[in-house]
mmCIF file of C-alpha atoms in Angstrom:
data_model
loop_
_atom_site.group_PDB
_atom_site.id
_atom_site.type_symbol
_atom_site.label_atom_id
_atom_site.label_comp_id
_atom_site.label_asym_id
_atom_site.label_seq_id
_atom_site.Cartn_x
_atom_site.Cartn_y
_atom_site.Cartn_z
ATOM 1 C CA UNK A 546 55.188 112.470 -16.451
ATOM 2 C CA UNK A 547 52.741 109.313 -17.973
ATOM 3 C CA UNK A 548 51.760 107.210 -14.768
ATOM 4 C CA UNK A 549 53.210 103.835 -15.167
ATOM 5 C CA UNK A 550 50.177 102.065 -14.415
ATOM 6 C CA UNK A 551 47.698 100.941 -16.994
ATOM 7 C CA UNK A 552 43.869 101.034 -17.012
ATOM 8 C CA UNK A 553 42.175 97.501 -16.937
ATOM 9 C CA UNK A 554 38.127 97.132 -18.251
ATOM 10 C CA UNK A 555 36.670 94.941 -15.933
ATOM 11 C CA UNK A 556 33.653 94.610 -17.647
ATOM 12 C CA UNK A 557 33.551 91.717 -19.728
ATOM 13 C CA UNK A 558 34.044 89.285 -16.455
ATOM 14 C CA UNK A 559 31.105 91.149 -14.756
ATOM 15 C CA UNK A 560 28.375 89.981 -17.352
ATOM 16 C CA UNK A 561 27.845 85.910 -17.295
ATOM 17 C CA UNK A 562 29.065 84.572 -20.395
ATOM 18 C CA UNK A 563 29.359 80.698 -21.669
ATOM 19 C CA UNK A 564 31.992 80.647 -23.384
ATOM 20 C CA UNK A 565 34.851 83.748 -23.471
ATOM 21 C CA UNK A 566 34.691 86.385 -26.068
ATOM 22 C CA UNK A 567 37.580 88.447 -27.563
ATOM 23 C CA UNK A 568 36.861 91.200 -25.070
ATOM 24 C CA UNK A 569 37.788 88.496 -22.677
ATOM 25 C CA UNK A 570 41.156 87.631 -23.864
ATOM 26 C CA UNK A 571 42.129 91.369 -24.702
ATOM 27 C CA UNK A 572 41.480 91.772 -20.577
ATOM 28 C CA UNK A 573 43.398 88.634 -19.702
ATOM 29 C CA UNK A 574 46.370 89.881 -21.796
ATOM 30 C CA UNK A 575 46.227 93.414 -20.071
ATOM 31 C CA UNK A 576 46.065 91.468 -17.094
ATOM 32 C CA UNK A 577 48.766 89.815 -16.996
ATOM 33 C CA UNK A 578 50.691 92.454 -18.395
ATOM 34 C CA UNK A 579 50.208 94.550 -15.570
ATOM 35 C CA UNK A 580 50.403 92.027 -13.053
ATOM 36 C CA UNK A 581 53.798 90.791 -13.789
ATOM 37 C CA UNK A 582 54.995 95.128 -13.830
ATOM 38 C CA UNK A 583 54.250 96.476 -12.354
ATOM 39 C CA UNK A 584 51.883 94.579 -10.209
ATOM 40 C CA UNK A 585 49.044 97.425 -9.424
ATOM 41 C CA UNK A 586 46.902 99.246 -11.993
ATOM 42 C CA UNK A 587 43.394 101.222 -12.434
ATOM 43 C CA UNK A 588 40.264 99.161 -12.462
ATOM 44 C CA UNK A 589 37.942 100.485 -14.385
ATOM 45 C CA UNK A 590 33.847 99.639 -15.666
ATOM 46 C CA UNK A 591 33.350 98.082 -12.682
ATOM 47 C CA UNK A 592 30.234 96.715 -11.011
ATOM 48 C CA UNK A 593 29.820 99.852 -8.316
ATOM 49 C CA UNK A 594 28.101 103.168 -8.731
ATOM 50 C CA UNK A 595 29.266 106.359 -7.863
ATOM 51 C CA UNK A 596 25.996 106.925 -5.610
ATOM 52 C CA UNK A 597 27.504 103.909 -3.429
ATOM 53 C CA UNK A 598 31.253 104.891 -3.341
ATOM 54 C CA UNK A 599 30.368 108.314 -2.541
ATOM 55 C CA UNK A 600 28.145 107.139 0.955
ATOM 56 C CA UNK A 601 30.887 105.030 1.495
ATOM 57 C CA UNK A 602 33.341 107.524 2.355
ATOM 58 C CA UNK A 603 31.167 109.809 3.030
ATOM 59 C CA UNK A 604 30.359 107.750 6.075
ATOM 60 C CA UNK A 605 34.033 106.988 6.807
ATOM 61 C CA UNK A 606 34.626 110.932 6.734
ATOM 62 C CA UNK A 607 32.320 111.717 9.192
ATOM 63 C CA UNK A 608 33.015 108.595 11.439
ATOM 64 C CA UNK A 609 36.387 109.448 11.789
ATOM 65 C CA UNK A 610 35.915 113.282 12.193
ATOM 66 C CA UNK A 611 32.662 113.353 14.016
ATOM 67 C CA UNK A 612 32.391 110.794 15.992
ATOM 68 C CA UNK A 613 32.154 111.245 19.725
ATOM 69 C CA UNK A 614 35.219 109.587 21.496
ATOM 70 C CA UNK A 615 32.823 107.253 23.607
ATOM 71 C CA UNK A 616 31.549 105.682 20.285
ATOM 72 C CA UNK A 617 34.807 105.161 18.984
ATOM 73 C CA UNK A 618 35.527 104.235 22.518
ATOM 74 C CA UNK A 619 32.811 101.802 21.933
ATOM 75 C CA UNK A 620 34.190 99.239 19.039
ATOM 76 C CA UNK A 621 37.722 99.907 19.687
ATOM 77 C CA UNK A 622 39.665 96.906 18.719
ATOM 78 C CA UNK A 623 40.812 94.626 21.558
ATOM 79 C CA UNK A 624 43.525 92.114 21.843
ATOM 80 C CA UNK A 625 42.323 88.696 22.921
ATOM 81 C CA UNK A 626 40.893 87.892 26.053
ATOM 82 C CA UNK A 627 40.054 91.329 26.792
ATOM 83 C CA UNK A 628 36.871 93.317 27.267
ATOM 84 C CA UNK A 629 35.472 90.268 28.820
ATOM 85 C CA UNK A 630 36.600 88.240 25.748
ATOM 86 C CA UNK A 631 34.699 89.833 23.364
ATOM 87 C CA UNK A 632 38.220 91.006 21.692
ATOM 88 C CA UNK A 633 39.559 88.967 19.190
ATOM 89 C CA UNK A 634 43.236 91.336 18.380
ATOM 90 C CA UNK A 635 41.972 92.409 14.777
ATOM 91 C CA UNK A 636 38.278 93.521 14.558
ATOM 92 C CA UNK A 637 37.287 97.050 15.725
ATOM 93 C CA UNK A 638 38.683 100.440 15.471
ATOM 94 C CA UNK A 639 42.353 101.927 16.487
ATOM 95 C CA UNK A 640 43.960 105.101 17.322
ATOM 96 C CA UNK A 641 46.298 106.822 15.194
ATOM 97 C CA UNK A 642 49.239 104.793 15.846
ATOM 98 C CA UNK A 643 47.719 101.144 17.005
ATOM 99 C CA UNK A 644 48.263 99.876 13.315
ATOM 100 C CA UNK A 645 52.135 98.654 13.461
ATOM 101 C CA UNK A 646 54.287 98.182 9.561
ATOM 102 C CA UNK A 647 57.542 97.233 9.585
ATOM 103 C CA UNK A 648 58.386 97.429 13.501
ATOM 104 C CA UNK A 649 56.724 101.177 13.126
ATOM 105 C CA UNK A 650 53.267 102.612 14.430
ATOM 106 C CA UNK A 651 51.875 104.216 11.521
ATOM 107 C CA UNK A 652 50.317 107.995 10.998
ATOM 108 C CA UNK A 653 46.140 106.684 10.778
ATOM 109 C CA UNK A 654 43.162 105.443 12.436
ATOM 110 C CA UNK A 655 40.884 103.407 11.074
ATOM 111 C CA UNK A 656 37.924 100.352 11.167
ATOM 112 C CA UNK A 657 38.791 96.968 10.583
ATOM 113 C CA UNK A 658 36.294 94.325 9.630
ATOM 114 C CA UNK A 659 36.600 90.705 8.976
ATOM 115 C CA UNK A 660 34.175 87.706 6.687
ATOM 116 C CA UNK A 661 32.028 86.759 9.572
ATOM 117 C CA UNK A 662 32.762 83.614 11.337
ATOM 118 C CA UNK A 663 29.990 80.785 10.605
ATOM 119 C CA UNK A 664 29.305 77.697 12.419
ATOM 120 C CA UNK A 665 30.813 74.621 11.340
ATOM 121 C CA UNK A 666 33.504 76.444 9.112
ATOM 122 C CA UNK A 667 37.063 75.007 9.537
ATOM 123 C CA UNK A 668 38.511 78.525 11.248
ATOM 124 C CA UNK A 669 35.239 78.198 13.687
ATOM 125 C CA UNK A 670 36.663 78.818 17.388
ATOM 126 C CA UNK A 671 35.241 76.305 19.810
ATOM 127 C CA UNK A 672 32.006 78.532 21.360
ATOM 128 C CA UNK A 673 31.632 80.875 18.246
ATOM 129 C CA UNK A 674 28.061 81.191 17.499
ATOM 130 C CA UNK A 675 25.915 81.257 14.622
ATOM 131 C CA UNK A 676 26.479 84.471 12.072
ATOM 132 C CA UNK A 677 28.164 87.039 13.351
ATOM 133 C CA UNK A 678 25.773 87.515 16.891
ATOM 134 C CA UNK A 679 26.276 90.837 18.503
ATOM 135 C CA UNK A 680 28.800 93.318 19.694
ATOM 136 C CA UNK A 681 28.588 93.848 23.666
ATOM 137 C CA UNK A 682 25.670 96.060 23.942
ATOM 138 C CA UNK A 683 25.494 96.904 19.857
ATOM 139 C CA UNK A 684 21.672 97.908 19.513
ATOM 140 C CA UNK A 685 21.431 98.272 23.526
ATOM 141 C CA UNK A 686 21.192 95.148 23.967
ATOM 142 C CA UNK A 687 24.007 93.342 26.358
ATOM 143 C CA UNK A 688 25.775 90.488 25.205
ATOM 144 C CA UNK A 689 22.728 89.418 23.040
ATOM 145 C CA UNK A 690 24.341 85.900 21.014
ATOM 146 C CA UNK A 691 28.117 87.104 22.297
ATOM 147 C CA UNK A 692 30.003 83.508 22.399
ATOM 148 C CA UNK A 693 33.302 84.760 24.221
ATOM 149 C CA UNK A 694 35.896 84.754 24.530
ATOM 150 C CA UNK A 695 36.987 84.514 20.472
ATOM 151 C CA UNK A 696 40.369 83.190 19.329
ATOM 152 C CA UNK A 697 42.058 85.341 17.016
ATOM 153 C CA UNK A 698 40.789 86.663 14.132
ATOM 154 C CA UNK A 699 37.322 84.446 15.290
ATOM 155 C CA UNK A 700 35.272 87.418 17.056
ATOM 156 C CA UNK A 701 32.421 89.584 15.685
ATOM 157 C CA UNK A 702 32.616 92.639 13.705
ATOM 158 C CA UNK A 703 32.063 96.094 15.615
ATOM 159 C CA UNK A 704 29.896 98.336 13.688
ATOM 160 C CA UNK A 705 29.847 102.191 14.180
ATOM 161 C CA UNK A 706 26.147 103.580 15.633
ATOM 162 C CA UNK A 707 27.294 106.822 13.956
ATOM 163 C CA UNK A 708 26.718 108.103 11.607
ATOM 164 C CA UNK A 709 23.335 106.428 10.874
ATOM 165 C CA UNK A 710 23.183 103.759 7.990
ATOM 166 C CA UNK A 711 26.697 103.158 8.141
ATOM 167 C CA UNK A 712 26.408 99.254 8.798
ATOM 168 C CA UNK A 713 24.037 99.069 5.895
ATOM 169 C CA UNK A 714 25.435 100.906 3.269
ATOM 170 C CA UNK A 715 28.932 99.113 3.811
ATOM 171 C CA UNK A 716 27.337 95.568 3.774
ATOM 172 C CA UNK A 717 26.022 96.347 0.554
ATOM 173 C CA UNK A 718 29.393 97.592 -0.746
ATOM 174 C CA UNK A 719 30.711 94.292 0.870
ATOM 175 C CA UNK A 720 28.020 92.229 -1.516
ATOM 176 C CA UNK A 721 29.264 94.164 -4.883
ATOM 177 C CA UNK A 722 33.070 93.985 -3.846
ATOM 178 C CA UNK A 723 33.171 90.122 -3.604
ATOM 179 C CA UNK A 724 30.917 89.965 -7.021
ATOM 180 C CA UNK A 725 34.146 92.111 -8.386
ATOM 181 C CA UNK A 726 36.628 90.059 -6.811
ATOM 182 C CA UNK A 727 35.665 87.076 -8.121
ATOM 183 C CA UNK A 728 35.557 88.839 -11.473
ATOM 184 C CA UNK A 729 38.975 89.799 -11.324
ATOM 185 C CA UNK A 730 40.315 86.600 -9.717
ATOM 186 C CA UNK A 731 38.464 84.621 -12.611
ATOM 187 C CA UNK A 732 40.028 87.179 -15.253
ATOM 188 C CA UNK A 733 43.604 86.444 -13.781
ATOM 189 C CA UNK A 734 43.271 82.988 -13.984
ATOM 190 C CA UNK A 735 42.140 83.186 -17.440
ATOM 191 C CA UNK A 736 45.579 85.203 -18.138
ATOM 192 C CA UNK A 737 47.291 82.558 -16.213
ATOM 193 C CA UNK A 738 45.729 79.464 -18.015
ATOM 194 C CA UNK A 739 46.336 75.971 -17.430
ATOM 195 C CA UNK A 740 43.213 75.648 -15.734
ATOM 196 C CA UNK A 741 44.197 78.606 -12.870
ATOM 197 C CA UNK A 742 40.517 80.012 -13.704
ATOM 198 C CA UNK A 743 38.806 77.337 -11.945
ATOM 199 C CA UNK A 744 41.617 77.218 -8.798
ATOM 200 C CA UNK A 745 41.278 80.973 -8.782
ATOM 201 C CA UNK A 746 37.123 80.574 -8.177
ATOM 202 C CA UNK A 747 36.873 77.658 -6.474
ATOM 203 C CA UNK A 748 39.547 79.406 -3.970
ATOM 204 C CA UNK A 749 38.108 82.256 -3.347
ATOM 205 C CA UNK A 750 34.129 81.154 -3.238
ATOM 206 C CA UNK A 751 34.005 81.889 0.532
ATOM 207 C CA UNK A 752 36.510 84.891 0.455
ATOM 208 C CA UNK A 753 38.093 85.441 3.973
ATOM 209 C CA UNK A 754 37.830 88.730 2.764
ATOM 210 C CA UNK A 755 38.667 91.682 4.940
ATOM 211 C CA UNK A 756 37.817 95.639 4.328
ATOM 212 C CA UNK A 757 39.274 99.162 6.344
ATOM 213 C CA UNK A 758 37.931 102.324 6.497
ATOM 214 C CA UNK A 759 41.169 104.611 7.031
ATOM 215 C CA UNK A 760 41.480 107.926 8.013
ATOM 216 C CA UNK A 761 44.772 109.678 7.282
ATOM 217 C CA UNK A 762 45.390 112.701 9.240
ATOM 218 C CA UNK A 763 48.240 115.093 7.342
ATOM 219 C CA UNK A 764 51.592 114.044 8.789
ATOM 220 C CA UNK A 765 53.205 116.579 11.059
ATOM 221 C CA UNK A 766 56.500 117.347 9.444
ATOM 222 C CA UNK A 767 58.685 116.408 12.952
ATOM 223 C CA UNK A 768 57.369 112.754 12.534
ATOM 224 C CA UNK A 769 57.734 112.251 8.982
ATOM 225 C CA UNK A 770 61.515 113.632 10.302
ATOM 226 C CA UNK A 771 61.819 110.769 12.635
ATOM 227 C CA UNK A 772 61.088 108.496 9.412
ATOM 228 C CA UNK A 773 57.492 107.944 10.299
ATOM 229 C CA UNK A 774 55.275 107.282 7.109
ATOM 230 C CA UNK A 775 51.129 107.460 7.157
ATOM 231 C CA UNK A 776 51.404 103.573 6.728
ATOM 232 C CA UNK A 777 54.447 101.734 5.957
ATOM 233 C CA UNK A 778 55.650 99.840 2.721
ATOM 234 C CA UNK A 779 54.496 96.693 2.988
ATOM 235 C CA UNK A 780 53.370 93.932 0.455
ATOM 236 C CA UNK A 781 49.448 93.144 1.100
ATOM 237 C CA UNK A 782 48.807 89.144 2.506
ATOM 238 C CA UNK A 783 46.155 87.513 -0.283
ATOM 239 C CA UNK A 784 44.758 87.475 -3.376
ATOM 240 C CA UNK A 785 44.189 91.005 -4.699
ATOM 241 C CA UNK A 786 43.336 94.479 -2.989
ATOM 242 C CA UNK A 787 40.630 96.944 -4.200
ATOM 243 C CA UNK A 788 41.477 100.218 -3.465
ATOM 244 C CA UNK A 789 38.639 103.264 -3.301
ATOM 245 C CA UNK A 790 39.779 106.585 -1.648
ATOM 246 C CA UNK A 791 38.563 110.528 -1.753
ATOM 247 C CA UNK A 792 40.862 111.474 -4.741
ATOM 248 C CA UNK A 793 43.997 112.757 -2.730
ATOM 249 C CA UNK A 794 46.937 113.325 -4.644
ATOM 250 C CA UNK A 795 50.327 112.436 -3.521
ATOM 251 C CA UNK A 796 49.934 109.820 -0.820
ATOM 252 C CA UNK A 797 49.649 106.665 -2.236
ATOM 253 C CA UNK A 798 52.641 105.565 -3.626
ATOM 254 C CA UNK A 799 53.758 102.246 -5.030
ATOM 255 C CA UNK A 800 57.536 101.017 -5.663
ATOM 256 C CA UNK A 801 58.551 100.369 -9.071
ATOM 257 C CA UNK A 802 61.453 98.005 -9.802
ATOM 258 C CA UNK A 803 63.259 99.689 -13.655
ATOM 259 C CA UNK A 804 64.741 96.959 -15.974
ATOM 260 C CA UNK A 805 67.928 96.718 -14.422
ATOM 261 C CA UNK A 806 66.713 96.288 -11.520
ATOM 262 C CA UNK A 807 66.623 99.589 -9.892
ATOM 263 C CA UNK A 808 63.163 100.946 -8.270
ATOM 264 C CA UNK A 809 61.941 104.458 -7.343
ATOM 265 C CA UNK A 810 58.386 105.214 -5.146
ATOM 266 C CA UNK A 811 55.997 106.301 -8.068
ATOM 267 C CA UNK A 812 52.645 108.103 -6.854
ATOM 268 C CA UNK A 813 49.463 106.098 -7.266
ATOM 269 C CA UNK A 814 47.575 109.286 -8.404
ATOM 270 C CA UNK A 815 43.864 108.656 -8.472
ATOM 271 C CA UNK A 816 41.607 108.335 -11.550
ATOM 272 C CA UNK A 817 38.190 109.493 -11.262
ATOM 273 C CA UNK A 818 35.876 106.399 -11.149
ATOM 274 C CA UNK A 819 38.401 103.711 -11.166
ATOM 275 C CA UNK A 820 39.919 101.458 -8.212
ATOM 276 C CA UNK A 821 43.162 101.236 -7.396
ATOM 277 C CA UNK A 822 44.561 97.405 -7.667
ATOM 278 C CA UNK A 823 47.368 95.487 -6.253
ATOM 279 C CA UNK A 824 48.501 92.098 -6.423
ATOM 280 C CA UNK A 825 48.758 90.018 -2.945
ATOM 281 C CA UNK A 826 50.932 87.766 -1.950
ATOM 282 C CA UNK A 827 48.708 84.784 -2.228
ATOM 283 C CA UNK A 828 48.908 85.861 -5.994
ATOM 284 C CA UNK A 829 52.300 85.679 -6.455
ATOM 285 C CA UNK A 830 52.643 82.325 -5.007
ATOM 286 C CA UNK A 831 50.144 80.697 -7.067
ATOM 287 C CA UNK A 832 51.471 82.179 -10.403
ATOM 288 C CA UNK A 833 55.127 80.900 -9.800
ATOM 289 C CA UNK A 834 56.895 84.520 -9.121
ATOM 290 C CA UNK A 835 55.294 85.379 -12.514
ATOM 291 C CA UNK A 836 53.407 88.324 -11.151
ATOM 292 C CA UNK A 837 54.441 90.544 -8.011
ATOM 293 C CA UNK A 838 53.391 91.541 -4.471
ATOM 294 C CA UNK A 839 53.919 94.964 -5.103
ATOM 295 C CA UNK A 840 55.238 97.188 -1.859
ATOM 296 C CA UNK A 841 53.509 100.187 -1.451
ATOM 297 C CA UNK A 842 52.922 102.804 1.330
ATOM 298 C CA UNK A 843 51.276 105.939 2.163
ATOM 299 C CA UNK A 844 53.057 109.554 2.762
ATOM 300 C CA UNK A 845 49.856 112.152 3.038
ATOM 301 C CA UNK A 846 51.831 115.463 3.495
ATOM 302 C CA UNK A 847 49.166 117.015 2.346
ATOM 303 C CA UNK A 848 46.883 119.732 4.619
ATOM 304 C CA UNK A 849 44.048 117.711 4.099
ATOM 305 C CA UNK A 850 42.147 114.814 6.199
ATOM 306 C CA UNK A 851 42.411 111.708 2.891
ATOM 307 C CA UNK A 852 39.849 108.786 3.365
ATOM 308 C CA UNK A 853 40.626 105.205 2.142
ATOM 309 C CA UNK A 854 38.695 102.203 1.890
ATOM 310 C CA UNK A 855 40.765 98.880 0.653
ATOM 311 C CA UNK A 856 38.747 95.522 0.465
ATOM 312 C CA UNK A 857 41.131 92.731 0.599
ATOM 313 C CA UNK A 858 39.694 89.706 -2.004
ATOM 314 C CA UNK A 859 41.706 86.919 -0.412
ATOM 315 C CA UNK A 860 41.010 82.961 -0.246
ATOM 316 C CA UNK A 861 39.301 80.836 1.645
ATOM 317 C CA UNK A 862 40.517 80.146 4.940
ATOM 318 C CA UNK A 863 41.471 76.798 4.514
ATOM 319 C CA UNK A 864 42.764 77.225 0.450
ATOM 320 C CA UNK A 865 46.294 75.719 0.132
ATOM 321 C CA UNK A 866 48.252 78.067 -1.936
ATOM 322 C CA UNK A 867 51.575 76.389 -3.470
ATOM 323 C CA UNK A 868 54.985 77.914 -2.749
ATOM 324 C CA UNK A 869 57.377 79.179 -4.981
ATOM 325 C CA UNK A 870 61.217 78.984 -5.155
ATOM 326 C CA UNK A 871 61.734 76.268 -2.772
ATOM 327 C CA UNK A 872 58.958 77.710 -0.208
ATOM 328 C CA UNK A 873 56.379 75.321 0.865
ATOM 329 C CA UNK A 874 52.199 75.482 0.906
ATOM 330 C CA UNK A 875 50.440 77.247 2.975
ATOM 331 C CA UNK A 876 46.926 77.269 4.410
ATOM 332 C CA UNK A 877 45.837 80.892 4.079
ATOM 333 C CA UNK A 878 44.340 81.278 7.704
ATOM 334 C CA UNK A 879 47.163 79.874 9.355
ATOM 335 C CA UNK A 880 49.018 82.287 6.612
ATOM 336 C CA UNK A 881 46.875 85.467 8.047
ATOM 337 C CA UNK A 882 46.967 84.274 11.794
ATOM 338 C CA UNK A 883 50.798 84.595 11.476
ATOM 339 C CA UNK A 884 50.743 88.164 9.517
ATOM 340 C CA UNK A 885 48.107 89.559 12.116
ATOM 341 C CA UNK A 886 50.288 88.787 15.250
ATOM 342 C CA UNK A 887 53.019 90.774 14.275
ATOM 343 C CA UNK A 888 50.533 93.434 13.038
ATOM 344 C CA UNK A 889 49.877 94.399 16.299
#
């Protein structure tokens, strides 16, 4: 059975430009196509080699598998207040079963990390220091530029020690996936028109972006019995998500409304070389209900250990994104703030 969701070619946003071409517009159109149905698709010519993707989950492999458990022990996320403050309920690493969907613990561990908090930025918690400062005793040294106790969401990221290279390789994958997300965003608002290219941009220019490294273990049949998924449908919070993972086959899976309404889960099989892409709910908002926040969830039944690492493109902290059918604006951090503390 044809998947249902197209290929997009990134590539024309990627290259500066002053004025847009026709490769530009045939995007755009395929754009918005696929963002109004069925709201996720294949990304493809995009800005990131294969060298780079494949470290990435390399390391993410061998975190999750090798690790000992005093270095996961180590950057394991904290709720706030504790671990002498340094926890800020969001950054760090979890157990299978700390990540809570829909009232449910799901089936994965994983890494969470956040855009650093600078000084002087509107979501800058009173004490927060300058860049992101230091992990309790990251690099052996204690406390080293720690400002704690963080508010939520306002702490420093927790990089593993193991394997080495890991923090570098995924800061440079950070630096390429906001050069992509702003070439996507700017292609959407293109689609969009009346002006939504420049709201789109000037939104996102200091991303609150957030990435995971997930590790799915295969789901034991008795819990998938009691109903529990690898990670629950949900819709994602912002702008758009960029999906890489290890090439699995039948976990992802997205839910796909017919024309009369009806919908079915569809598999999200993977394409070599290409990203999977969904549409936020940030997105939605600002094009009027036009284009969806589509649910999705993961169900890895397979015997297999599948790897996963979605970068979430969002806005700034302090964009206002317009409501939609009689819903009012939000500020996206006080949007997030909400979303995280049921997360939890």
């Amino acid at each position: 059975m044809p998947t249902p969701f197209p290929r997009i070619d990134i590539s024309p946003y990627l290259t500066p430009s002053p004025a847009l071409t026709p490769q530009h517009h045939l995007t755009a159109r395929a754009l918005s196509t696929a963002c109004a149905h069925p709201g996720i698709f294949y990304l493809t010519h995009h800005n990131l080699p294969s060298s780079l993707t494949t470290r990435v989950l390399t390391l993410a492999r061998t975190f999750f598998l090798s690790a000992p458990a005093a270095e996961k022990a180590r950057i394991r996320r904290l709720d706030v207040g504790q671990g002498h403050g340094r926890g800020d309920g969001a950054r760090g690493y979890q157990v299978v079963g700390d990540n809570v969907t829909e009232g449910r613990r799901d089936w994965h561990e994983a890494i969470d990390w956040y855009r650093p908090v600078r000084k002087g930025e509107p979501f800058e918690c009173a004490g927060a220091g300058e860049g992101e400062g230091k992990w309790e005793g990251e690099d052996g040294v204690e406390g080293r530029d720690r400002k704690a106790p963080y508010a939520l969401l306002k702490g420093v990221n927790a990089w593993p020690r193991y394997p080495e290279g890991f923090r570098a390789v995924y800061e440079e994958y950070v630096a390429r996936m906001l050069e992509l997300g702003t070439a996507v965003v700017r292609a959407m608002g293109v689609a969009l028109g009346g002006g939504m290219e420049g709201v789109f941009v000037g939104s996102t220019g200091e991303s609150a972006w957030v990435m995971r490294a997930i590790g799915y273990p295969a789901l034991p049949e008795e819990e998938e019995e009691e109903g529990r998924v690898s990670c629950g449908a949900h819709s994602d919070y912002g702008c758009v998500t960029l999906l890489l993972d290890d090439g699995t086959k039948g976990a992802l899976q997205a839910w796909v409304e017919g024309e009369e309404g009806e919908g079915r889960w569809v598999d999200v099989e993977p394409v070599e070389g290409a990203l999977v892409v969904n549409i936020g709910d940030m997105m939605a908002r600002w094009s009027g209900g036009l284009w969806k926040a589509t649910r999705h969830r993961v169900v890895h039944r397979g015997s297999g250990y599948r790897v996963s690492v979605p970068f979430f493109f969002e806005p700034d902290w302090d964009a206002r994104v317009p409501g939609r059918d009689g819903e009012g604006e939000v500020i996206y951090g006080e949007y997030l703030e909400e979303k995280v503390k049921g997360n939890f």
